[in-house]
């Protein structure tokens, strides 16, 4: 898959899966809303969907091990249309500042639900170091 198609599919996919690993090397995978800006993927901890706390395992994992992966995919009964794009990188946790606000503005633009309830939690910035795709 060419780089432009990978970027487009990652950017426009409505949901992604974020993979992190904790201190004891236990994988942790969660669906998330995301936005691509340049070579950074952003996802925020929101309070729209039910959560016990804004202190989530994914944040704890990224503090211990910043390497992470994010996957978007398309499934259809017509298997000739299947595809996936995965990015690997190093995550930074943004609890304030201009980059966090800019990423939240982009998330609000992509997801109307965030316009009604701007995410109050930490923003994860995944600096992409590797792109992989299929087919």
mmCIF file with all atom_site columns, N, CA and C in Angstrom, residues 33-85:
data_model
loop_
_atom_site.group_PDB
_atom_site.id
_atom_site.type_symbol
_atom_site.label_atom_id
_atom_site.label_alt_id
_atom_site.label_comp_id
_atom_site.label_asym_id
_atom_site.label_entity_id
_atom_site.label_seq_id
_atom_site.pdbx_PDB_ins_code
_atom_site.Cartn_x
_atom_site.Cartn_y
_atom_site.Cartn_z
_atom_site.occupancy
_atom_site.B_iso_or_equiv
_atom_site.pdbx_formal_charge
_atom_site.auth_seq_id
_atom_site.auth_comp_id
_atom_site.auth_asym_id
_atom_site.auth_atom_id
_atom_site.pdbx_PDB_model_num
ATOM 1   N N  . UNK A 1 33 ? -10.765 6.886   19.847 1.00 0.00 ? 33 UNK A N  1
ATOM 2   C CA . UNK A 1 33 ? -10.917 7.919   18.827 1.00 0.00 ? 33 UNK A CA 1
ATOM 3   C C  . UNK A 1 33 ? -9.541  8.537   18.636 1.00 0.00 ? 33 UNK A C  1
ATOM 4   N N  . UNK A 1 34 ? -9.241  8.973   17.429 1.00 0.00 ? 34 UNK A N  1
ATOM 5   C CA . UNK A 1 34 ? -7.888  9.456   17.146 1.00 0.00 ? 34 UNK A CA 1
ATOM 6   C C  . UNK A 1 34 ? -7.918  10.487  16.032 1.00 0.00 ? 34 UNK A C  1
ATOM 7   N N  . UNK A 1 35 ? -6.817  11.211  15.931 1.00 0.00 ? 35 UNK A N  1
ATOM 8   C CA . UNK A 1 35 ? -6.628  12.157  14.834 1.00 0.00 ? 35 UNK A CA 1
ATOM 9   C C  . UNK A 1 35 ? -5.147  12.142  14.463 1.00 0.00 ? 35 UNK A C  1
ATOM 10  N N  . UNK A 1 36 ? -4.878  12.246  13.163 1.00 0.00 ? 36 UNK A N  1
ATOM 11  C CA . UNK A 1 36 ? -3.514  12.281  12.649 1.00 0.00 ? 36 UNK A CA 1
ATOM 12  C C  . UNK A 1 36 ? -3.169  13.716  12.274 1.00 0.00 ? 36 UNK A C  1
ATOM 13  N N  . UNK A 1 37 ? -2.068  14.221  12.842 1.00 0.00 ? 37 UNK A N  1
ATOM 14  C CA . UNK A 1 37 ? -1.556  15.548  12.499 1.00 0.00 ? 37 UNK A CA 1
ATOM 15  C C  . UNK A 1 37 ? -0.076  15.364  12.177 1.00 0.00 ? 37 UNK A C  1
ATOM 16  N N  . UNK A 1 38 ? 0.279   15.531  10.928 1.00 0.00 ? 38 UNK A N  1
ATOM 17  C CA . UNK A 1 38 ? 1.663   15.286  10.511 1.00 0.00 ? 38 UNK A CA 1
ATOM 18  C C  . UNK A 1 38 ? 2.009   13.837  10.726 1.00 0.00 ? 38 UNK A C  1
ATOM 19  N N  . UNK A 1 39 ? 3.055   13.588  11.484 1.00 0.00 ? 39 UNK A N  1
ATOM 20  C CA . UNK A 1 39 ? 3.474   12.225  11.803 1.00 0.00 ? 39 UNK A CA 1
ATOM 21  C C  . UNK A 1 39 ? 3.218   11.879  13.259 1.00 0.00 ? 39 UNK A C  1
ATOM 22  N N  . UNK A 1 40 ? 2.150   12.449  13.816 1.00 0.00 ? 40 UNK A N  1
ATOM 23  C CA . UNK A 1 40 ? 1.766   12.178  15.202 1.00 0.00 ? 40 UNK A CA 1
ATOM 24  C C  . UNK A 1 40 ? 0.283   11.815  15.221 1.00 0.00 ? 40 UNK A C  1
ATOM 25  N N  . UNK A 1 41 ? -0.048  10.742  15.929 1.00 0.00 ? 41 UNK A N  1
ATOM 26  C CA . UNK A 1 41 ? -1.440  10.379  16.171 1.00 0.00 ? 41 UNK A CA 1
ATOM 27  C C  . UNK A 1 41 ? -1.772  10.798  17.594 1.00 0.00 ? 41 UNK A C  1
ATOM 28  N N  . UNK A 1 42 ? -2.933  11.447  17.744 1.00 0.00 ? 42 UNK A N  1
ATOM 29  C CA . UNK A 1 42 ? -3.384  11.893  19.058 1.00 0.00 ? 42 UNK A CA 1
ATOM 30  C C  . UNK A 1 42 ? -4.675  11.171  19.429 1.00 0.00 ? 42 UNK A C  1
ATOM 31  N N  . UNK A 1 43 ? -4.782  10.804  20.682 1.00 0.00 ? 43 UNK A N  1
ATOM 32  C CA . UNK A 1 43 ? -6.016  10.268  21.243 1.00 0.00 ? 43 UNK A CA 1
ATOM 33  C C  . UNK A 1 43 ? -6.132  10.824  22.656 1.00 0.00 ? 43 UNK A C  1
ATOM 34  N N  . UNK A 1 44 ? -7.343  11.122  23.064 1.00 0.00 ? 44 UNK A N  1
ATOM 35  C CA . UNK A 1 44 ? -7.542  11.778  24.357 1.00 0.00 ? 44 UNK A CA 1
ATOM 36  C C  . UNK A 1 44 ? -8.363  10.909  25.295 1.00 0.00 ? 44 UNK A C  1
ATOM 37  N N  . UNK A 1 45 ? -8.125  11.095  26.575 1.00 0.00 ? 45 UNK A N  1
ATOM 38  C CA . UNK A 1 45 ? -8.959  10.459  27.588 1.00 0.00 ? 45 UNK A CA 1
ATOM 39  C C  . UNK A 1 45 ? -10.179 11.357  27.776 1.00 0.00 ? 45 UNK A C  1
ATOM 40  N N  . UNK A 1 46 ? -11.333 10.809  27.389 1.00 0.00 ? 46 UNK A N  1
ATOM 41  C CA . UNK A 1 46 ? -12.562 11.591  27.489 1.00 0.00 ? 46 UNK A CA 1
ATOM 42  C C  . UNK A 1 46 ? -13.405 11.090  28.655 1.00 0.00 ? 46 UNK A C  1
ATOM 43  N N  . UNK A 1 47 ? -14.516 11.765  28.881 1.00 0.00 ? 47 UNK A N  1
ATOM 44  C CA . UNK A 1 47 ? -15.446 11.299  29.903 1.00 0.00 ? 47 UNK A CA 1
ATOM 45  C C  . UNK A 1 47 ? -16.833 11.061  29.293 1.00 0.00 ? 47 UNK A C  1
ATOM 46  N N  . UNK A 1 48 ? -16.857 10.887  27.963 1.00 0.00 ? 48 UNK A N  1
ATOM 47  C CA . UNK A 1 48 ? -18.119 10.649  27.259 1.00 0.00 ? 48 UNK A CA 1
ATOM 48  C C  . UNK A 1 48 ? -18.577 9.216   27.472 1.00 0.00 ? 48 UNK A C  1
ATOM 49  N N  . UNK A 1 49 ? -17.671 8.283   27.273 1.00 0.00 ? 49 UNK A N  1
ATOM 50  C CA . UNK A 1 49 ? -17.992 6.870   27.456 1.00 0.00 ? 49 UNK A CA 1
ATOM 51  C C  . UNK A 1 49 ? -17.747 6.505   28.927 1.00 0.00 ? 49 UNK A C  1
ATOM 52  N N  . UNK A 1 50 ? -18.513 5.579   29.488 1.00 0.00 ? 50 UNK A N  1
ATOM 53  C CA . UNK A 1 50 ? -18.356 5.245   30.916 1.00 0.00 ? 50 UNK A CA 1
ATOM 54  C C  . UNK A 1 50 ? -16.938 4.772   31.272 1.00 0.00 ? 50 UNK A C  1
ATOM 55  N N  . UNK A 1 51 ? -16.355 5.410   32.275 1.00 0.00 ? 51 UNK A N  1
ATOM 56  C CA . UNK A 1 51 ? -15.048 5.039   32.805 1.00 0.00 ? 51 UNK A CA 1
ATOM 57  C C  . UNK A 1 51 ? -15.118 5.234   34.316 1.00 0.00 ? 51 UNK A C  1
ATOM 58  N N  . UNK A 1 52 ? -14.426 4.393   35.032 1.00 0.00 ? 52 UNK A N  1
ATOM 59  C CA . UNK A 1 52 ? -14.412 4.533   36.489 1.00 0.00 ? 52 UNK A CA 1
ATOM 60  C C  . UNK A 1 52 ? -13.573 5.744   36.906 1.00 0.00 ? 52 UNK A C  1
ATOM 61  N N  . UNK A 1 53 ? -12.571 6.087   36.064 1.00 0.00 ? 53 UNK A N  1
ATOM 62  C CA . UNK A 1 53 ? -11.631 7.145   36.402 1.00 0.00 ? 53 UNK A CA 1
ATOM 63  C C  . UNK A 1 53 ? -10.961 7.635   35.127 1.00 0.00 ? 53 UNK A C  1
ATOM 64  N N  . UNK A 1 54 ? -10.342 8.821   35.185 1.00 0.00 ? 54 UNK A N  1
ATOM 65  C CA . UNK A 1 54 ? -9.547  9.303   34.057 1.00 0.00 ? 54 UNK A CA 1
ATOM 66  C C  . UNK A 1 54 ? -8.108  8.792   34.137 1.00 0.00 ? 54 UNK A C  1
ATOM 67  N N  . UNK A 1 55 ? -7.760  8.106   35.230 1.00 0.00 ? 55 UNK A N  1
ATOM 68  C CA . UNK A 1 55 ? -6.432  7.505   35.408 1.00 0.00 ? 55 UNK A CA 1
ATOM 69  C C  . UNK A 1 55 ? -6.494  6.083   34.851 1.00 0.00 ? 55 UNK A C  1
ATOM 70  N N  . UNK A 1 56 ? -6.288  5.953   33.558 1.00 0.00 ? 56 UNK A N  1
ATOM 71  C CA . UNK A 1 56 ? -6.495  4.677   32.868 1.00 0.00 ? 56 UNK A CA 1
ATOM 72  C C  . UNK A 1 56 ? -5.214  3.853   32.774 1.00 0.00 ? 56 UNK A C  1
ATOM 73  N N  . UNK A 1 57 ? -5.403  2.549   32.616 1.00 0.00 ? 57 UNK A N  1
ATOM 74  C CA . UNK A 1 57 ? -4.272  1.632   32.500 1.00 0.00 ? 57 UNK A CA 1
ATOM 75  C C  . UNK A 1 57 ? -3.364  2.009   31.338 1.00 0.00 ? 57 UNK A C  1
ATOM 76  N N  . UNK A 1 58 ? -3.929  2.456   30.216 1.00 0.00 ? 58 UNK A N  1
ATOM 77  C CA . UNK A 1 58 ? -3.085  2.817   29.069 1.00 0.00 ? 58 UNK A CA 1
ATOM 78  C C  . UNK A 1 58 ? -2.097  3.914   29.440 1.00 0.00 ? 58 UNK A C  1
ATOM 79  N N  . UNK A 1 59 ? -2.519  4.863   30.292 1.00 0.00 ? 59 UNK A N  1
ATOM 80  C CA . UNK A 1 59 ? -1.615  5.937   30.725 1.00 0.00 ? 59 UNK A CA 1
ATOM 81  C C  . UNK A 1 59 ? -0.526  5.391   31.639 1.00 0.00 ? 59 UNK A C  1
ATOM 82  N N  . UNK A 1 60 ? -0.921  4.541   32.566 1.00 0.00 ? 60 UNK A N  1
ATOM 83  C CA . UNK A 1 60 ? 0.060   3.902   33.452 1.00 0.00 ? 60 UNK A CA 1
ATOM 84  C C  . UNK A 1 60 ? 1.074   3.105   32.632 1.00 0.00 ? 60 UNK A C  1
ATOM 85  N N  . UNK A 1 61 ? 0.581   2.360   31.653 1.00 0.00 ? 61 UNK A N  1
ATOM 86  C CA . UNK A 1 61 ? 1.475   1.575   30.800 1.00 0.00 ? 61 UNK A CA 1
ATOM 87  C C  . UNK A 1 61 ? 2.454   2.468   30.046 1.00 0.00 ? 61 UNK A C  1
ATOM 88  N N  . UNK A 1 62 ? 1.959   3.562   29.483 1.00 0.00 ? 62 UNK A N  1
ATOM 89  C CA . UNK A 1 62 ? 2.828   4.441   28.694 1.00 0.00 ? 62 UNK A CA 1
ATOM 90  C C  . UNK A 1 62 ? 3.849   5.173   29.557 1.00 0.00 ? 62 UNK A C  1
ATOM 91  N N  . UNK A 1 63 ? 3.525   5.408   30.816 1.00 0.00 ? 63 UNK A N  1
ATOM 92  C CA . UNK A 1 63 ? 4.529   5.999   31.719 1.00 0.00 ? 63 UNK A CA 1
ATOM 93  C C  . UNK A 1 63 ? 5.671   5.012   31.966 1.00 0.00 ? 63 UNK A C  1
ATOM 94  N N  . UNK A 1 64 ? 5.337   3.727   32.023 1.00 0.00 ? 64 UNK A N  1
ATOM 95  C CA . UNK A 1 64 ? 6.347   2.694   32.262 1.00 0.00 ? 64 UNK A CA 1
ATOM 96  C C  . UNK A 1 64 ? 7.094   2.329   30.986 1.00 0.00 ? 64 UNK A C  1
ATOM 97  N N  . UNK A 1 65 ? 6.363   2.298   29.857 1.00 0.00 ? 65 UNK A N  1
ATOM 98  C CA . UNK A 1 65 ? 6.935   1.891   28.564 1.00 0.00 ? 65 UNK A CA 1
ATOM 99  C C  . UNK A 1 65 ? 6.259   2.709   27.471 1.00 0.00 ? 65 UNK A C  1
ATOM 100 N N  . UNK A 1 66 ? 6.932   3.727   26.934 1.00 0.00 ? 66 UNK A N  1
ATOM 101 C CA . UNK A 1 66 ? 6.288   4.623   25.971 1.00 0.00 ? 66 UNK A CA 1
ATOM 102 C C  . UNK A 1 66 ? 6.058   4.034   24.573 1.00 0.00 ? 66 UNK A C  1
ATOM 103 N N  . UNK A 1 67 ? 6.672   2.901   24.265 1.00 0.00 ? 67 UNK A N  1
ATOM 104 C CA . UNK A 1 67 ? 6.445   2.305   22.941 1.00 0.00 ? 67 UNK A CA 1
ATOM 105 C C  . UNK A 1 67 ? 5.009   1.787   22.854 1.00 0.00 ? 67 UNK A C  1
ATOM 106 N N  . UNK A 1 68 ? 4.360   2.076   21.708 1.00 0.00 ? 68 UNK A N  1
ATOM 107 C CA . UNK A 1 68 ? 2.974   1.672   21.523 1.00 0.00 ? 68 UNK A CA 1
ATOM 108 C C  . UNK A 1 68 ? 2.708   1.478   20.035 1.00 0.00 ? 68 UNK A C  1
ATOM 109 N N  . UNK A 1 69 ? 1.551   0.884   19.744 1.00 0.00 ? 69 UNK A N  1
ATOM 110 C CA . UNK A 1 69 ? 1.109   0.703   18.363 1.00 0.00 ? 69 UNK A CA 1
ATOM 111 C C  . UNK A 1 69 ? -0.353  1.103   18.271 1.00 0.00 ? 69 UNK A C  1
ATOM 112 N N  . UNK A 1 70 ? -0.743  1.552   17.083 1.00 0.00 ? 70 UNK A N  1
ATOM 113 C CA . UNK A 1 70 ? -2.129  1.917   16.830 1.00 0.00 ? 70 UNK A CA 1
ATOM 114 C C  . UNK A 1 70 ? -2.536  1.273   15.509 1.00 0.00 ? 70 UNK A C  1
ATOM 115 N N  . UNK A 1 71 ? -3.700  0.631   15.495 1.00 0.00 ? 71 UNK A N  1
ATOM 116 C CA . UNK A 1 71 ? -4.176  -0.116  14.332 1.00 0.00 ? 71 UNK A CA 1
ATOM 117 C C  . UNK A 1 71 ? -5.543  0.399   13.906 1.00 0.00 ? 71 UNK A C  1
ATOM 118 N N  . UNK A 1 72 ? -5.709  0.629   12.606 1.00 0.00 ? 72 UNK A N  1
ATOM 119 C CA . UNK A 1 72 ? -7.021  0.866   12.007 1.00 0.00 ? 72 UNK A CA 1
ATOM 120 C C  . UNK A 1 72 ? -7.210  -0.212  10.952 1.00 0.00 ? 72 UNK A C  1
ATOM 121 N N  . UNK A 1 73 ? -8.480  -0.611  10.741 1.00 0.00 ? 73 UNK A N  1
ATOM 122 C CA . UNK A 1 73 ? -8.723  -1.675  9.770  1.00 0.00 ? 73 UNK A CA 1
ATOM 123 C C  . UNK A 1 73 ? -10.111 -1.554  9.173  1.00 0.00 ? 73 UNK A C  1
ATOM 124 N N  . UNK A 1 74 ? -10.298 -2.309  8.101  1.00 0.00 ? 74 UNK A N  1
ATOM 125 C CA . UNK A 1 74 ? -11.607 -2.383  7.449  1.00 0.00 ? 74 UNK A CA 1
ATOM 126 C C  . UNK A 1 74 ? -11.921 -3.844  7.195  1.00 0.00 ? 74 UNK A C  1
ATOM 127 N N  . UNK A 1 75 ? -13.100 -4.256  7.654  1.00 0.00 ? 75 UNK A N  1
ATOM 128 C CA . UNK A 1 75 ? -13.574 -5.618  7.398  1.00 0.00 ? 75 UNK A CA 1
ATOM 129 C C  . UNK A 1 75 ? -14.833 -5.542  6.549  1.00 0.00 ? 75 UNK A C  1
ATOM 130 N N  . UNK A 1 76 ? -14.973 -6.510  5.649  1.00 0.00 ? 76 UNK A N  1
ATOM 131 C CA . UNK A 1 76 ? -16.165 -6.629  4.824  1.00 0.00 ? 76 UNK A CA 1
ATOM 132 C C  . UNK A 1 76 ? -16.308 -8.099  4.458  1.00 0.00 ? 76 UNK A C  1
ATOM 133 N N  . UNK A 1 77 ? -17.543 -8.533  4.231  1.00 0.00 ? 77 UNK A N  1
ATOM 134 C CA . UNK A 1 77 ? -17.750 -9.910  3.784  1.00 0.00 ? 77 UNK A CA 1
ATOM 135 C C  . UNK A 1 77 ? -17.084 -10.165 2.438  1.00 0.00 ? 77 UNK A C  1
ATOM 136 N N  . UNK A 1 78 ? -16.884 -9.113  1.666  1.00 0.00 ? 78 UNK A N  1
ATOM 137 C CA . UNK A 1 78 ? -16.112 -9.211  0.425  1.00 0.00 ? 78 UNK A CA 1
ATOM 138 C C  . UNK A 1 78 ? -14.641 -9.072  0.802  1.00 0.00 ? 78 UNK A C  1
ATOM 139 N N  . UNK A 1 79 ? -13.967 -10.187 0.949  1.00 0.00 ? 79 UNK A N  1
ATOM 140 C CA . UNK A 1 79 ? -12.600 -10.171 1.463  1.00 0.00 ? 79 UNK A CA 1
ATOM 141 C C  . UNK A 1 79 ? -11.605 -9.489  0.532  1.00 0.00 ? 79 UNK A C  1
ATOM 142 N N  . UNK A 1 80 ? -12.002 -9.183  -0.667 1.00 0.00 ? 80 UNK A N  1
ATOM 143 C CA . UNK A 1 80 ? -11.082 -8.470  -1.564 1.00 0.00 ? 80 UNK A CA 1
ATOM 144 C C  . UNK A 1 80 ? -10.937 -7.006  -1.158 1.00 0.00 ? 80 UNK A C  1
ATOM 145 N N  . UNK A 1 81 ? -11.788 -6.529  -0.235 1.00 0.00 ? 81 UNK A N  1
ATOM 146 C CA . UNK A 1 81 ? -11.727 -5.127  0.196  1.00 0.00 ? 81 UNK A CA 1
ATOM 147 C C  . UNK A 1 81 ? -11.090 -4.954  1.580  1.00 0.00 ? 81 UNK A C  1
ATOM 148 N N  . UNK A 1 82 ? -10.605 -6.031  2.180  1.00 0.00 ? 82 UNK A N  1
ATOM 149 C CA . UNK A 1 82 ? -10.015 -5.949  3.521  1.00 0.00 ? 82 UNK A CA 1
ATOM 150 C C  . UNK A 1 82 ? -8.707  -5.173  3.489  1.00 0.00 ? 82 UNK A C  1
ATOM 151 N N  . UNK A 1 83 ? -8.431  -4.448  4.579  1.00 0.00 ? 83 UNK A N  1
ATOM 152 C CA . UNK A 1 83 ? -7.148  -3.767  4.729  1.00 0.00 ? 83 UNK A CA 1
ATOM 153 C C  . UNK A 1 83 ? -6.916  -3.429  6.196  1.00 0.00 ? 83 UNK A C  1
ATOM 154 N N  . UNK A 1 84 ? -5.654  -3.179  6.532  1.00 0.00 ? 84 UNK A N  1
ATOM 155 C CA . UNK A 1 84 ? -5.305  -2.623  7.834  1.00 0.00 ? 84 UNK A CA 1
ATOM 156 C C  . UNK A 1 84 ? -4.059  -1.768  7.707  1.00 0.00 ? 84 UNK A C  1
ATOM 157 N N  . UNK A 1 85 ? -3.945  -0.801  8.612  1.00 0.00 ? 85 UNK A N  1
ATOM 158 C CA . UNK A 1 85 ? -2.768  0.065   8.713  1.00 0.00 ? 85 UNK A CA 1
ATOM 159 C C  . UNK A 1 85 ? -2.389  0.114   10.189 1.00 0.00 ? 85 UNK A C  1
#
